[in-house]
Short mmCIF file of C-alpha atoms in Angstrom, two decimals:
data_model
loop_
_atom_site.label_atom_id
_atom_site.label_comp_id
_atom_site.label_asym_id
_atom_site.label_seq_id
_atom_site.Cartn_x
_atom_site.Cartn_y
_atom_site.Cartn_z
CA MET A 208 -0.18 0.02 0.11
CA ARG A 209 2.65 2.40 0.85
CA THR A 210 4.22 1.69 -2.23
CA ILE A 211 1.23 2.27 -4.37
CA TYR A 212 1.11 6.00 -2.83
CA SER A 213 4.75 6.42 -3.55
CA ILE A 214 3.98 5.91 -7.09
CA VAL A 215 0.96 8.14 -7.25
CA PHE A 216 3.12 10.89 -5.52
CA ILE A 217 5.58 10.66 -8.24
CA THR A 218 3.43 10.65 -10.78
CA LEU A 219 1.59 13.76 -9.59
CA PHE A 220 4.82 15.49 -9.42
CA PHE A 221 5.85 14.99 -12.66
CA ILE A 222 2.52 15.94 -14.23
CA GLY A 223 2.78 19.05 -12.12
CA CYS A 224 6.57 19.62 -13.26
CA GLY A 225 4.98 19.29 -17.28
CA ASP A 226 2.00 21.27 -16.44
CA LYS A 227 4.42 24.60 -16.00
CA LYS A 228 3.56 27.00 -18.93
CA GLU A 229 6.24 28.94 -20.73
CA LYS A 230 5.88 33.04 -20.02
CA SER A 231 4.23 34.99 -22.83
CA LEU A 232 6.03 37.43 -24.72
CA GLU A 233 3.50 40.05 -22.85
CA ASP A 234 4.64 38.93 -19.20
CA ILE A 235 8.08 39.01 -20.09
CA ILE A 236 7.99 42.64 -21.25
CA ALA A 237 5.78 43.23 -18.38
CA SER A 238 8.54 41.97 -16.12
CA LYS A 239 10.78 44.76 -16.91
CA ASP A 240 13.35 42.22 -16.52
CA LEU A 241 16.31 43.43 -18.95
CA LYS A 242 18.20 40.50 -19.03
CA GLU A 243 15.09 38.36 -19.54
CA ILE A 244 13.92 40.65 -22.59
CA ARG A 245 17.37 40.20 -24.10
CA GLN A 246 17.22 36.56 -23.76
CA LYS A 247 13.98 36.16 -25.48
CA LYS A 248 15.07 38.46 -28.60
CA SER A 249 18.18 36.51 -28.99
CA GLU A 250 15.78 33.34 -28.91
CA LEU A 251 13.76 34.69 -31.44
CA ASP A 252 16.55 36.19 -33.83
CA ALA A 253 17.89 32.90 -33.79
CA LYS A 254 14.44 31.16 -34.85
CA ILE A 255 14.32 33.75 -37.60
CA SER A 256 17.65 33.12 -39.17
CA GLU A 257 16.51 29.38 -39.07
CA ILE A 258 13.02 29.93 -40.73
CA SER A 259 14.97 32.13 -43.35
CA GLU A 260 17.39 29.40 -44.10
CA LYS A 261 14.87 27.01 -44.50
CA VAL A 262 12.88 29.42 -46.73
CA LYS A 263 15.94 29.87 -48.93
CA GLN A 264 16.06 26.28 -49.21
CA LEU A 265 12.74 25.78 -50.31
CA ASN A 266 13.38 28.53 -52.94
CA THR A 267 15.98 27.40 -54.59
CA GLU A 268 14.47 23.79 -55.01
CA ILE A 269 10.88 25.14 -55.92
CA GLU A 270 13.18 27.15 -59.11
CA LYS A 271 14.77 23.56 -59.77
CA LEU A 272 11.55 21.65 -59.85
CA ASP A 273 8.66 24.40 -61.04
CA THR A 274 8.53 24.38 -64.86
CA LEU A 275 5.72 26.87 -64.98
CA LYS A 276 7.89 29.76 -63.07
CA ARG A 277 6.94 33.22 -63.86
CA VAL A 278 9.37 35.13 -66.57
CA PRO A 279 9.16 38.63 -67.97
CA LEU A 280 6.79 38.83 -71.10
CA ILE A 281 7.79 40.66 -73.78
CA THR A 282 7.72 41.35 -77.64
CA THR A 283 10.50 41.16 -80.07
CA LEU A 284 11.50 42.71 -83.51
CA LYS A 285 13.78 40.93 -86.22
CA VAL A 286 16.64 42.90 -87.36
CA LYS A 287 16.76 43.56 -91.03
CA ASN A 288 17.88 45.75 -93.85
CA GLU A 289 15.76 48.63 -95.03
CA ILE A 290 15.81 51.49 -97.23
CA PHE A 291 16.69 54.52 -95.07
CA THR A 292 16.00 58.07 -96.64
CA HIS A 293 17.01 61.14 -94.30
CA TYR A 294 15.72 64.49 -94.95
CA LEU A 295 16.89 68.30 -93.43
CA GLU A 296 14.01 70.01 -92.45
CA LEU A 297 14.10 73.86 -92.89
CA GLN A 298 12.02 76.61 -93.69
CA GLY A 299 11.83 78.99 -96.70
CA ASN A 300 9.92 81.75 -97.87
CA VAL A 301 8.58 81.67 -101.77
CA LYS A 302 10.24 84.31 -104.32
CA THR A 303 10.20 84.71 -107.92
CA LYS A 304 12.81 86.71 -110.07
CA GLN A 305 9.72 88.03 -111.92
CA ASN A 306 8.33 90.42 -109.93
CA VAL A 307 9.11 93.71 -110.94
CA LEU A 308 7.95 97.67 -110.67
CA ILE A 309 7.68 98.87 -113.87
CA TYR A 310 9.02 102.67 -114.46
CA PRO A 311 8.98 105.31 -117.06
CA GLU A 312 11.83 106.06 -119.34
CA MET A 313 10.87 109.31 -120.24
CA PRO A 314 8.94 112.27 -118.69
CA GLY A 315 5.39 113.20 -119.64
CA THR A 316 1.71 112.80 -119.44
CA LEU A 317 0.28 109.25 -118.91
CA GLU A 318 -1.97 109.64 -122.03
CA ARG A 319 -3.18 105.63 -122.15
CA VAL A 320 -3.62 102.56 -119.74
CA PHE A 321 -4.32 99.76 -121.85
CA VAL A 322 -4.52 96.94 -119.08
CA THR A 323 -6.12 96.36 -115.92
CA GLU A 324 -5.31 94.97 -112.57
CA GLY A 325 -5.22 91.10 -112.72
CA GLN A 326 -4.98 91.01 -116.41
CA LYS A 327 -2.30 88.28 -118.13
CA VAL A 328 -0.22 90.19 -120.39
CA LYS A 329 2.18 88.50 -122.88
CA LYS A 330 6.01 89.78 -123.09
CA GLY A 331 6.36 93.05 -125.61
CA GLN A 332 2.46 93.43 -125.07
CA ILE A 333 1.51 97.31 -124.63
CA LEU A 334 0.61 98.38 -121.49
CA ALA A 335 0.51 102.06 -121.40
CA LYS A 336 1.36 105.06 -123.47
CA ILE A 337 3.15 108.53 -122.16
CA ASP A 338 2.30 111.75 -124.33
CA ASP A 339 5.68 112.26 -126.53
CA GLY A 340 5.52 115.87 -126.64
CA GLY A 341 5.12 116.13 -130.40
CA MET A 342 8.18 113.39 -131.12
CA ALA A 343 5.76 111.63 -133.19
CA GLN A 344 5.42 114.30 -135.89
CA GLN A 345 9.26 114.96 -135.45
CA VAL A 346 9.81 111.53 -136.53
CA ALA A 347 7.85 111.96 -139.61
CA GLN A 348 9.31 114.92 -140.80
CA LEU A 349 12.58 112.99 -140.30
CA GLU A 350 11.62 110.10 -142.04
CA ALA A 351 10.39 112.43 -144.90
CA THR A 352 13.91 114.02 -145.05
CA THR A 353 15.63 110.91 -144.80
CA ALA A 354 13.88 109.14 -147.98
CA LEU A 355 14.69 112.38 -150.08
CA ALA A 356 18.11 112.19 -148.93
CA LYS A 357 18.46 108.46 -149.81
CA THR A 358 16.73 108.95 -153.31
CA THR A 359 19.15 111.88 -153.89
CA TYR A 360 22.26 109.36 -152.72
CA GLU A 361 21.02 106.85 -155.22
CA ARG A 362 20.87 108.76 -157.96
CA GLN A 363 24.34 110.06 -157.23
CA LYS A 364 25.79 106.94 -157.04
CA ARG A 365 24.46 105.65 -160.47
CA LEU A 366 25.75 109.01 -162.15
CA TRP A 367 29.11 108.66 -160.16
CA GLU A 368 28.95 105.05 -161.87
CA GLN A 369 28.74 106.15 -164.96
CA LYS A 370 31.57 108.87 -164.32
CA ILE A 371 29.24 111.64 -164.46
CA GLY A 372 29.65 114.24 -161.52
CA SER A 373 32.40 114.72 -159.24
CA GLU A 374 33.35 112.57 -156.41
CA ILE A 375 32.83 115.22 -153.72
CA GLN A 376 29.15 115.50 -154.65
CA PHE A 377 28.90 111.66 -154.43
CA LEU A 378 30.33 111.70 -151.03
CA GLN A 379 28.37 114.56 -150.11
CA THR A 380 25.06 113.05 -150.67
CA LYS A 381 26.00 109.73 -148.68
CA THR A 382 27.40 111.64 -146.10
CA ASN A 383 24.02 113.28 -145.94
CA TYR A 384 21.60 110.22 -146.06
CA GLU A 385 24.07 108.25 -143.46
CA ALA A 386 23.53 111.26 -141.20
CA GLN A 387 19.62 111.36 -141.57
CA LYS A 388 19.27 107.52 -141.08
CA SER A 389 21.22 107.46 -138.09
CA THR A 390 19.26 110.81 -136.37
CA LEU A 391 15.82 109.05 -137.65
CA ALA A 392 16.86 106.03 -135.46
CA GLN A 393 17.84 107.91 -132.63
CA LEU A 394 14.84 109.58 -132.57
CA LYS A 395 12.76 106.56 -133.13
CA LYS A 396 14.63 104.59 -130.24
CA GLN A 397 13.37 107.90 -128.01
CA LEU A 398 9.91 107.49 -129.17
CA ALA A 399 9.64 103.87 -128.40
CA LYS A 400 10.35 105.19 -124.55
CA ALA A 401 7.04 106.71 -124.97
CA THR A 402 5.41 103.21 -125.23
CA ILE A 403 5.75 101.23 -121.87
CA ARG A 404 5.59 97.15 -122.68
CA ALA A 405 5.70 94.07 -120.56
CA PRO A 406 9.18 93.01 -119.95
CA PHE A 407 7.94 89.32 -119.47
CA SER A 408 4.51 87.79 -119.62
CA GLY A 409 3.05 87.83 -116.44
CA ILE A 410 -0.30 89.17 -114.76
CA ILE A 411 -0.76 93.11 -113.90
CA ASP A 412 -0.48 93.05 -110.14
CA GLU A 413 -0.96 96.41 -109.32
CA ILE A 414 -1.68 99.72 -111.33
CA ILE A 415 0.10 102.23 -109.27
CA LYS A 416 -0.48 105.42 -111.74
CA ASN A 417 -3.67 106.43 -113.53
CA GLN A 418 -4.15 107.94 -116.67
CA GLY A 419 -3.44 111.45 -117.01
CA ASN A 420 -0.73 111.44 -114.30
CA ILE A 421 2.46 112.93 -114.84
CA VAL A 422 5.13 110.55 -114.80
CA ALA A 423 9.16 111.14 -115.17
CA PRO A 424 12.04 108.18 -114.56
CA GLY A 425 13.45 107.73 -111.16
CA PRO A 426 12.04 106.41 -107.50
CA GLY A 427 8.34 107.03 -106.97
CA SER A 428 7.35 106.87 -110.22
CA GLU A 429 6.39 103.36 -110.54
CA ILE A 430 3.50 102.66 -112.80
CA PHE A 431 2.83 98.90 -112.81
CA ARG A 432 3.76 95.85 -110.71
CA ILE A 433 4.14 92.69 -112.86
CA VAL A 434 4.51 89.50 -111.39
CA ASN A 435 5.11 85.91 -113.15
CA LEU A 436 3.87 83.35 -110.93
CA GLY A 437 4.99 80.60 -112.96
CA ASN A 438 8.71 80.93 -112.61
CA MET A 439 8.94 80.44 -108.80
CA TYR A 440 11.23 79.33 -106.55
CA ILE A 441 12.08 79.02 -102.60
CA GLU A 442 15.73 80.17 -101.15
CA ALA A 443 16.67 78.94 -97.89
CA ASP A 444 19.69 78.87 -95.81
CA VAL A 445 21.48 75.71 -94.99
CA PRO A 446 24.03 74.92 -92.22
CA GLU A 447 27.56 74.71 -93.61
CA THR A 448 27.80 71.22 -91.99
CA TYR A 449 25.76 69.87 -95.17
CA ILE A 450 27.69 71.51 -97.60
CA ASN A 451 28.70 67.82 -99.24
CA ALA A 452 25.27 66.32 -98.18
CA ILE A 453 23.32 69.00 -100.48
CA SER A 454 23.86 69.63 -104.08
CA LYS A 455 22.09 70.39 -107.03
CA GLY A 456 19.29 67.72 -107.94
CA LYS A 457 18.80 66.56 -104.45
CA ALA A 458 15.07 65.32 -104.00
CA VAL A 459 13.01 68.23 -101.92
CA ALA A 460 9.65 67.90 -100.43
CA ILE A 461 7.74 71.19 -99.89
CA GLN A 462 4.59 71.57 -97.78
CA PHE A 463 2.70 74.71 -97.77
CA PRO A 464 0.86 74.75 -94.69
CA VAL A 465 -1.34 77.47 -95.67
CA LEU A 466 -2.72 75.95 -99.04
CA GLY A 467 -2.76 72.27 -97.49
CA LYS A 468 -0.57 70.55 -100.38
CA THR A 469 2.63 69.16 -100.88
CA ILE A 470 5.12 69.62 -103.52
CA ASN A 471 8.06 66.91 -104.67
CA THR A 472 10.91 68.86 -106.45
CA GLN A 473 14.39 69.30 -106.50
CA VAL A 474 17.53 71.66 -105.61
CA ARG A 475 18.33 73.54 -108.78
CA GLN A 476 21.13 75.56 -107.21
CA THR A 477 23.21 75.59 -104.56
CA GLY A 478 25.29 79.05 -103.08
CA ASN A 479 29.14 79.00 -103.14
CA PHE A 480 29.36 81.23 -100.25
CA ILE A 481 29.44 80.80 -96.56
CA ASN A 482 27.38 83.67 -94.77
CA PRO A 483 30.04 84.43 -91.95
CA ALA A 484 27.33 86.01 -89.67
CA ASN A 485 25.26 82.38 -89.03
CA ARG A 486 27.44 79.78 -91.07
CA THR A 487 25.05 79.06 -93.70
CA PHE A 488 24.73 78.81 -97.57
CA LYS A 489 22.23 79.27 -99.58
CA VAL A 490 19.82 76.77 -101.83
CA GLU A 491 17.52 77.73 -104.34
CA ILE A 492 14.32 75.10 -105.19
CA GLY A 493 12.31 75.66 -108.25
CA ILE A 494 8.36 75.39 -107.83
CA PRO A 495 6.27 74.03 -110.23
CA ASN A 496 3.06 76.37 -110.04
CA GLN A 497 0.56 75.27 -113.05
CA ASP A 498 -2.35 76.44 -110.76
CA ARG A 499 -1.16 79.74 -109.84
CA SER A 500 -1.79 79.03 -106.07
CA ILE A 501 1.30 79.60 -105.00
CA LYS A 502 2.06 83.27 -104.15
CA PRO A 503 5.53 85.40 -103.39
CA ASN A 504 6.69 85.22 -99.61
CA LEU A 505 4.12 82.57 -98.74
CA THR A 506 6.04 80.62 -95.73
CA ALA A 507 6.90 76.85 -96.67
CA LYS A 508 8.46 73.92 -94.76
CA LEU A 509 11.26 71.98 -96.71
CA LYS A 510 12.43 68.53 -96.82
CA ILE A 511 16.00 67.95 -98.51
CA ASN A 512 17.24 64.74 -98.90
CA ASP A 513 20.54 64.86 -97.50
CA TYR A 514 21.24 61.19 -96.86
CA THR A 515 20.15 57.75 -98.18
CA SER A 516 21.09 53.83 -97.44
CA SER A 517 19.75 51.03 -99.30
CA ASP A 518 20.72 48.62 -96.48
CA ALA A 519 20.13 50.59 -93.19
CA ILE A 520 19.37 49.00 -90.05
CA LEU A 521 16.23 50.75 -88.32
CA ILE A 522 14.87 50.38 -85.01
CA PRO A 523 12.84 52.72 -83.10
CA GLN A 524 14.44 55.24 -80.52
CA SER A 525 12.12 54.13 -77.68
CA ILE A 526 13.90 50.54 -77.39
CA ILE A 527 17.14 52.41 -76.82
CA SER A 528 18.56 53.00 -73.24
CA GLU A 529 21.80 54.63 -72.16
CA ASN A 530 24.13 53.40 -69.21
CA ALA A 531 26.43 55.31 -66.89
CA LYS A 532 29.32 55.72 -69.51
CA GLY A 533 26.73 57.53 -72.01
CA GLU A 534 26.51 54.17 -74.07
CA GLN A 535 23.75 53.53 -75.77
CA TYR A 536 22.42 49.93 -75.70
CA VAL A 537 19.58 47.56 -76.58
CA TYR A 538 18.60 44.04 -75.57
CA VAL A 539 18.83 41.21 -77.81
CA VAL A 540 17.00 37.83 -77.39
CA GLU A 541 19.81 34.55 -77.53
CA ASN A 542 19.13 30.91 -77.03
CA ILE A 543 15.47 30.84 -77.83
CA LYS A 544 13.74 27.50 -77.18
CA ASN A 545 10.33 27.22 -76.79
CA SER A 546 9.64 30.95 -76.97
CA ILE A 547 12.01 31.14 -73.93
CA GLY A 548 15.16 33.09 -74.19
CA VAL A 549 18.15 35.08 -72.51
CA ALA A 550 18.04 39.22 -72.68
CA LYS A 551 21.48 40.17 -73.44
CA GLN A 552 22.45 43.76 -73.11
CA THR A 553 24.45 44.91 -76.38
CA VAL A 554 26.06 48.37 -76.66
CA VAL A 555 25.09 49.91 -80.28
CA LYS A 556 26.45 52.77 -82.02
CA THR A 557 23.78 54.91 -83.99
CA GLY A 558 23.29 57.47 -86.77
CA LYS A 559 20.52 59.93 -88.02
CA THR A 560 17.24 59.52 -87.01
CA GLN A 561 13.74 60.54 -88.75
CA GLY A 562 10.68 60.76 -86.75
CA ASP A 563 10.75 58.17 -83.68
CA ILE A 564 13.27 55.79 -86.00
CA ILE A 565 16.99 55.75 -85.71
CA GLU A 566 19.57 54.12 -87.91
CA VAL A 567 22.25 51.46 -86.10
CA LEU A 568 25.28 51.61 -87.69
CA ALA A 569 26.98 49.08 -85.41
CA GLY A 570 26.31 46.60 -82.75
CA VAL A 571 23.43 44.23 -84.04
CA SER A 572 23.42 42.28 -86.98
CA VAL A 573 20.47 41.08 -89.62
CA GLY A 574 18.34 38.47 -87.93
CA ASP A 575 19.18 39.43 -84.24
CA GLN A 576 15.94 39.78 -82.50
CA LEU A 577 15.50 42.80 -80.18
CA ILE A 578 13.38 43.30 -77.30
CA GLU A 579 10.85 45.92 -77.97
CA ALA A 580 7.63 45.81 -75.50
CA GLY A 581 9.39 45.21 -72.08
CA ALA A 582 12.78 46.76 -73.00
CA ARG A 583 12.96 48.81 -70.27
CA THR A 584 12.09 46.21 -67.40
CA VAL A 585 14.44 43.52 -68.12
CA LYS A 586 17.98 42.98 -67.11
CA ASP A 587 20.99 41.70 -68.76
CA GLY A 588 21.36 37.72 -68.30
CA GLN A 589 17.60 37.75 -67.23
CA GLU A 590 15.28 34.90 -68.45
CA VAL A 591 12.62 36.58 -70.86
CA LYS A 592 9.40 34.97 -72.73
CA ILE A 593 8.35 35.96 -76.11
CA SER A 594 4.69 36.47 -76.59
CA GLU A 595 3.31 34.99 -79.43
#
């Protein structure tokens, strides 16, 4: 019986010891015992390290076993050769060399005006007439005396050929006739100045002096403005750096924003002088203007072809990045298998740009697959999946 009591006592003792609970975190903090608090922290730190190591091992194993792991989804573009045409963009004004003011060549009253504003005229057509002050009558009189001098000379010449008369008489009639003829030609030339003619075919843009006005040669006596809209051109200043790239015959696209039209033409002349003030040279571009819609001083935007490559590599500027060294780079997808590949950072050398397209001179080859969508989010050596 005593033995049974001993066994029960020992059992109850161990049960009591087993029921002893570990202090909670709140109890340890409430105890304000620094040593005990530090000890608890050390225990928790040890457990955290142990758990982190186990998680790391699990992740490593998952990477090995998971065939459906997530990789960045990207799109690619295949590098190929293309024709690249680069244009220099400038601004210019429309001009014409046949836009002139017509002045009188002799003083007098503007007797008649034979044209109206807006009228088309041909080269040599009479536009107006100035009162000649009796010069026409003088010409008529001189024509009569010249005709008489000619008849006298011809008769005296026949007599002289027959050895009749003196040589001095023959020479006098000859000299008189030639002098009369010269005076008549000079007077006719002077009389012709009373008639104002069109210097070229065009349109009478403005009549400045009216019939009855007194006119005279010199500034302020303009009578007409005549314009020919068929022979138009644009003059533009080109930076000297393009002196070897832009020459006669280069293609030009001319846009007229006001008219909403574009014309394709060519450079017809390049200047041979560099302006020291702005380091530019001039180019002249002819404009076909059959419908006469283009007017002098109209603003135009020019696109001059300064570079063309038949086998250029062109890519969007948006996929190019720059590293800390200032080098430009793109991502090339390598080792592609089942739409999975590896992104490789590749430094490139670029050339001219046109809009959002840039030419690549070195760094990639025809057939390479460059990352397009997603180029800014991947890293060198990272696995990527190509979207199909």
